Coordinates of C-alpha atoms in Angstrom, one line a residue:
M764 CA -16.3 -9.3 13.6
P765 CA -16.6 -11.3 16.6
I766 CA -13.6 -12.2 17.8
I767 CA -12.1 -14.9 21.2
C768 CA -9.6 -13.6 23.3
R769 CA -8.5 -13.6 27.3
K770 CA -7.0 -11.5 29.5
F771 CA -3.6 -10.7 28.8
T772 CA -1.6 -10.8 32.4
P773 CA 1.8 -10.8 31.9
K774 CA 4.3 -13.4 33.6
S775 CA 8.2 -14.0 34.3
T776 CA 7.4 -16.5 31.3
D777 CA 5.5 -14.8 28.6
I778 CA 7.0 -14.0 25.1
L779 CA 6.4 -10.3 24.4
K780 CA 7.5 -9.9 21.1
D781 CA 6.0 -10.6 17.8
V782 CA 7.0 -14.9 17.7
W783 CA 4.2 -17.0 16.1
E784 CA 6.2 -20.1 18.0
G785 CA 8.0 -19.9 21.2
E786 CA 10.6 -22.2 22.1
N787 CA 8.9 -24.3 23.8
G788 CA 6.4 -25.1 21.2
D789 CA 3.5 -22.7 22.1
R790 CA 1.7 -20.6 19.8
L791 CA -0.6 -17.7 19.5
Y792 CA -3.9 -18.8 21.0
D793 CA -6.3 -20.1 17.9
T794 CA -4.6 -18.1 15.1
D795 CA -6.0 -20.1 12.6
A796 CA -9.5 -19.2 13.4
T797 CA -8.8 -15.7 13.8
T798 CA -6.9 -15.5 10.9
S799 CA -10.0 -17.1 8.9
D800 CA -12.5 -14.9 10.7
L801 CA -10.3 -11.6 9.7
E802 CA -9.5 -12.7 6.5
G803 CA -13.6 -12.8 5.7
Y804 CA -14.4 -9.8 8.3
I805 CA -11.8 -7.5 5.7
E806 CA -13.7 -9.1 2.6
E807 CA -17.2 -8.2 4.0
C808 CA -15.6 -4.3 4.4
S809 CA -14.0 -4.3 1.5
T810 CA -16.4 -2.3 0.2
L811 CA -16.4 0.2 2.9
L812 CA -12.3 0.7 2.7
D813 CA -12.2 1.7 -0.6
N814 CA -15.0 3.7 -0.2
D815 CA -12.5 5.9 2.1
L816 CA -9.7 5.1 0.5
R817 CA -11.4 6.5 -2.9
A818 CA -12.4 9.5 -0.1
S819 CA -8.9 10.4 0.7
V820 CA -7.6 10.5 -3.2
S821 CA -6.9 14.4 -3.8
D822 CA -5.5 14.1 -7.3
D823 CA -7.4 13.4 -10.9
I824 CA -4.9 11.2 -12.3
S825 CA -4.9 8.8 -8.4
K826 CA -8.6 9.0 -8.6
H827 CA -8.5 7.6 -12.2
T828 CA -6.1 5.1 -11.6
F829 CA -7.7 3.2 -8.7
L830 CA -10.8 3.1 -10.5
E831 CA -9.0 1.6 -13.6
A832 CA -7.3 -0.6 -12.1
K833 CA -10.5 -1.9 -10.1
R834 CA -12.1 -2.3 -13.5
F835 CA -9.0 -4.6 -14.6
A836 CA -8.9 -6.8 -11.5
L837 CA -12.7 -7.4 -12.0
A838 CA -11.6 -8.4 -15.6
N839 CA -8.6 -10.4 -14.5
P840 CA -9.2 -11.7 -11.1
D841 CA -6.1 -14.2 -11.6
S842 CA -3.5 -10.5 -12.2
C843 CA -1.6 -9.6 -9.8
V844 CA -3.6 -6.1 -9.9
A845 CA -6.2 -8.2 -7.7
D846 CA -3.9 -8.8 -5.6
A847 CA -2.1 -5.3 -5.1
L848 CA -5.6 -4.0 -4.8
K849 CA -6.2 -6.4 -2.1
I850 CA -3.0 -5.2 -0.4
R851 CA -3.7 -1.9 0.0
L852 CA -6.9 -2.6 1.5
I853 CA -5.3 -4.5 4.5
S854 CA -2.7 -2.0 5.0
Y855 CA -5.3 1.1 5.3
F856 CA -7.3 -1.6 7.6
C857 CA -4.3 -1.4 9.6
R858 CA -3.5 1.9 9.8
E859 CA -7.0 2.8 11.2
S860 CA -7.7 2.6 15.1
V861 CA -10.2 -0.8 16.4
I862 CA -13.3 -0.4 18.4
I863 CA -14.8 -2.9 20.3
V864 CA -19.2 -2.6 19.9
G865 CA -21.5 -4.5 22.1
D866 CA -21.7 -4.9 26.3
E867 CA -18.6 -6.2 26.2
T868 CA -15.8 -3.9 27.0
L869 CA -12.8 -6.0 28.0
G870 CA -12.9 -3.3 31.0
I871 CA -11.5 -0.4 28.4
A872 CA -12.8 2.8 29.1
K873 CA -14.4 5.0 26.3
V874 CA -12.1 7.9 25.0
E875 CA -12.6 10.9 26.5
D876 CA -10.0 12.7 24.5
T877 CA -11.8 15.3 21.6
R878 CA -8.8 15.0 19.5
F879 CA -8.6 11.3 18.7
P880 CA -10.9 9.8 16.0
I881 CA -12.5 7.4 17.8
Y882 CA -13.5 9.5 20.6
G883 CA -16.5 8.7 23.0
Q884 CA -16.1 4.8 21.9
V885 CA -14.2 2.1 23.4
P886 CA -10.6 0.9 21.7
V887 CA -9.3 -2.3 21.4
P888 CA -6.6 -3.2 24.0
S889 CA -2.9 -2.9 22.3
V890 CA -1.8 -6.2 22.8
L891 CA -4.8 -7.3 20.6
D892 CA -4.8 -5.0 18.5
F893 CA -0.9 -5.5 18.1
Q894 CA -2.0 -9.1 17.5
I895 CA -4.8 -8.1 14.8
D896 CA -2.2 -5.8 13.2
T897 CA 0.4 -8.8 13.2
I898 CA -2.5 -11.4 11.4
A899 CA -3.3 -8.9 9.3
I900 CA 0.1 -8.3 7.8
H901 CA 0.5 -11.8 7.7
L902 CA -2.2 -12.1 5.2
M903 CA -0.7 -9.0 3.2
L904 CA 3.3 -11.5 3.1
K905 CA 0.7 -14.0 1.3
L906 CA -0.5 -11.5 -1.2
I907 CA 2.8 -9.8 -1.8
K908 CA 4.6 -13.2 -2.5
S909 CA 1.9 -14.3 -5.3
V910 CA 2.1 -10.6 -6.4
V911 CA 6.2 -11.0 -6.7
S912 CA 5.3 -14.5 -8.4
R913 CA 3.7 -13.0 -10.9
L914 CA 6.0 -10.7 -11.7
K915 CA 8.6 -12.6 -12.0
K916 CA 6.9 -14.6 -14.7
I917 CA 5.9 -11.6 -16.6
I918 CA 8.7 -9.8 -16.3
Y919 CA 11.2 -12.7 -17.1
G920 CA 8.6 -14.3 -19.7
R921 CA 8.9 -14.1 -23.2
R922 CA 7.0 -11.0 -24.9
N923 CA 7.1 -9.1 -21.6
K924 CA 6.8 -6.2 -23.2
E925 CA 2.8 -6.9 -23.7
K926 CA 2.0 -6.6 -20.8
W927 CA 3.1 -3.6 -19.2
Y928 CA 0.0 -2.2 -19.0
E929 CA -0.6 -4.8 -15.9
V930 CA 3.0 -4.1 -14.7
Y931 CA 1.9 -0.1 -14.7
L932 CA -1.1 -0.8 -12.5
T933 CA 0.3 -3.0 -10.5
C934 CA 3.3 -0.6 -9.7
F935 CA 1.3 2.4 -9.4
I936 CA -1.0 0.5 -6.3
L937 CA 1.9 -0.6 -4.1
L938 CA 3.8 2.5 -5.0
G939 CA 1.3 4.4 -3.9
C940 CA 1.1 2.3 -0.4
L941 CA 4.7 2.7 -0.2
E942 CA 3.8 6.8 -0.3
K943 CA 1.3 6.4 2.4
V944 CA 3.4 4.2 5.2
Y945 CA 6.5 6.2 4.3
S946 CA 4.6 9.7 5.1
L947 CA 3.0 8.5 8.6
Q948 CA 6.3 7.4 9.1
L949 CA 7.9 10.7 9.1
G950 CA 4.5 12.3 11.2
Y951 CA 5.4 9.7 13.8
M952 CA 8.9 10.7 13.8
G953 CA 8.0 14.5 13.9
M954 CA 5.9 13.4 17.3
G955 CA 9.6 12.7 19.4
D956 CA 9.1 16.2 21.1
A957 CA 6.6 13.9 23.2
M958 CA 8.9 11.3 23.8
D959 CA 11.8 10.4 26.1
K960 CA 14.7 11.0 24.2
D961 CA 16.0 7.4 24.8
V962 CA 12.7 6.3 23.3
V963 CA 12.7 9.1 20.4
M964 CA 16.2 7.9 19.5
H965 CA 15.2 3.9 19.4
V966 CA 12.1 5.2 17.2
N967 CA 13.9 7.3 14.8
Y968 CA 16.6 4.2 14.6
I969 CA 13.8 1.6 13.4
S970 CA 11.8 4.1 11.2
R971 CA 14.7 5.2 9.1
S972 CA 15.5 1.0 8.9
M973 CA 11.7 0.3 7.6
M974 CA 11.8 3.8 5.3
E975 CA 15.4 2.5 4.0
E976 CA 14.2 -0.5 2.8
W977 CA 10.2 1.3 1.4
Q978 CA 12.5 3.4 -0.8
Y979 CA 14.7 0.5 -1.7
S980 CA 11.3 -1.4 -2.5
A981 CA 9.4 1.5 -4.1
E982 CA 13.3 2.1 -6.3
N983 CA 12.8 -1.4 -7.4
L984 CA 9.3 -1.2 -8.8
I985 CA 10.0 1.4 -11.2
F986 CA 13.2 0.1 -12.4
H987 CA 11.8 -3.2 -13.2
F988 CA 8.7 -1.0 -14.6
R989 CA 11.4 0.4 -16.9
C990 CA 13.3 -2.6 -17.9
I991 CA 9.6 -4.2 -18.8
L992 CA 9.4 -0.8 -21.4
R993 CA 13.1 -1.1 -22.7
G994 CA 12.8 2.5 -24.2
M995 CA 9.3 2.4 -24.8
D996 CA 7.1 5.6 -23.2
P997 CA 3.3 4.7 -23.6
F998 CA 2.3 7.8 -21.9
S999 CA 3.9 9.8 -24.6
F1000 CA 1.9 8.1 -27.5
D1001 CA -0.6 10.0 -29.4
W1002 CA -4.0 7.5 -27.8
E1003 CA -6.2 9.7 -29.6
G1004 CA -5.2 8.9 -33.0
P1005 CA -4.7 5.5 -35.0
H1006 CA -3.6 2.4 -33.0
E1007 CA -1.6 0.6 -36.0
R1008 CA 0.7 4.3 -35.3
I1009 CA 1.5 3.4 -31.4
G1010 CA 2.7 -0.5 -32.3
E1011 CA 2.0 -3.5 -31.0
A1012 CA 3.8 -4.0 -28.2
A1013 CA 1.6 -1.3 -26.4
T1014 CA -1.7 -2.0 -27.6
T1015 CA -1.7 -6.3 -28.1
N1016 CA -3.8 -6.6 -24.2
L1017 CA -5.4 -3.4 -24.1
D1018 CA -9.3 -3.1 -24.4
G1019 CA -11.3 -0.4 -25.2
Q1020 CA -11.2 0.5 -21.5
A1021 CA -7.9 0.9 -20.8
I1022 CA -7.8 2.8 -24.0
L1023 CA -10.1 5.6 -22.8
Y1024 CA -8.1 5.5 -19.3
L1025 CA -5.0 6.3 -21.4
R1026 CA -6.4 9.1 -23.2
R1027 CA -7.5 10.7 -19.7
V1028 CA -4.3 10.3 -18.4
T1029 CA -2.0 11.4 -21.5
S1030 CA -4.0 14.5 -21.0
L1031 CA -3.9 15.1 -17.1
L1032 CA -0.1 14.4 -17.3
K1033 CA 0.4 17.7 -20.0
E1034 CA -1.8 19.7 -17.9
Q1035 CA 0.0 18.7 -14.6
K1036 CA 3.2 18.1 -15.9
E1037 CA 5.6 20.7 -13.7
N1038 CA 3.6 18.8 -11.1
I1039 CA 4.7 15.7 -12.0
R1040 CA 8.0 16.6 -12.2
G1041 CA 8.3 18.4 -9.4
A1042 CA 6.6 15.3 -7.1
R1043 CA 9.9 13.4 -7.3
N1044 CA 12.0 14.9 -5.1
R1045 CA 9.3 15.3 -2.3
I1046 CA 9.9 11.9 -0.9
G1047 CA 6.9 11.2 1.2
A1048 CA 4.3 13.4 -0.5
P1049 CA 2.2 12.0 -3.0
L1050 CA 3.1 11.0 -6.1
S1051 CA 6.6 10.9 -5.1
W1052 CA 7.5 7.8 -6.5
I1053 CA 4.1 7.4 -8.6
S1054 CA 5.6 10.0 -11.0
E1055 CA 9.0 8.2 -11.6
L1056 CA 6.3 6.1 -13.6
F1057 CA 5.6 8.5 -16.1
L1058 CA 9.0 10.2 -16.7
P1059 CA 11.3 7.0 -18.2
D1060 CA 13.2 9.4 -19.6
E1061 CA 15.1 11.0 -16.3
H1062 CA 17.6 9.0 -14.4
S1063 CA 16.9 6.5 -12.0
P1064 CA 15.6 7.7 -8.3
Q1065 CA 18.3 8.7 -6.0
S1066 CA 17.5 9.6 -2.4
V1067 CA 16.6 13.0 -2.1
T1068 CA 15.3 15.1 0.9
S1069 CA 12.3 14.3 3.0
A1070 CA 9.5 16.6 2.6
T1071 CA 9.8 16.9 6.6
E1072 CA 13.2 18.3 5.6
A1073 CA 12.9 20.6 3.1

């Protein structure tokens, strides 16, 4: 993606923090054009990003669910599932290292440390990388606003129980994103031995604040999913049998592919029952929050020991 930039030389009057508009009215350079370019670039790379994400998923329940969510989103492009998948892609984009290609290097040397994934390539300057990430985060915030608006309409609307499947897929995707960033932040906090003591204290304070917000968001999603079910447990139904025995509320908005997915997942849940129950006690590990979607008979999520502290 070509991007227009200029050399950054800090001056005493510069604002060195995440501010889109300073007190004097100055704004970041041409952010509207860059935002549009970045949005188009992420869309252009969506297949590659999706392939990377698919390769990173190790458990069968998640593999089937993300494939089903993608199918559902293609069939229902205005659904919150479609926006949730876009959030997942942008979240992954922000986690990856960005490099410079072409003749222009902006004066940055190639990475010589073989331990880095971008060894032998030219990294984007940290200030520019920060600005790109900030723009991407603002793209995510717009999508989050759209998802929340749609979920509110479903949850507080009439016959909301019949839309449980869309809410389920959305929650699964978003909980997966929260699990990943929580896990990465735990790992970042674990790098304290290589940092100055004051830096470690600051990093830990900021990290724990963010992680508390992520945990609150996860518990909020789980709570509202259980509210819309109102005691119904769709993953305990016999999806191999006649649909009449399941009930209209559970089956109204399901097509044939959704039924096939539920057959696969309910079978996997039976096989992995103990693993699913155990996952809920390993916050920061895969399925730690997602597992709550399949355990509606248990108590609401509680604060538990982190995966690195267990």
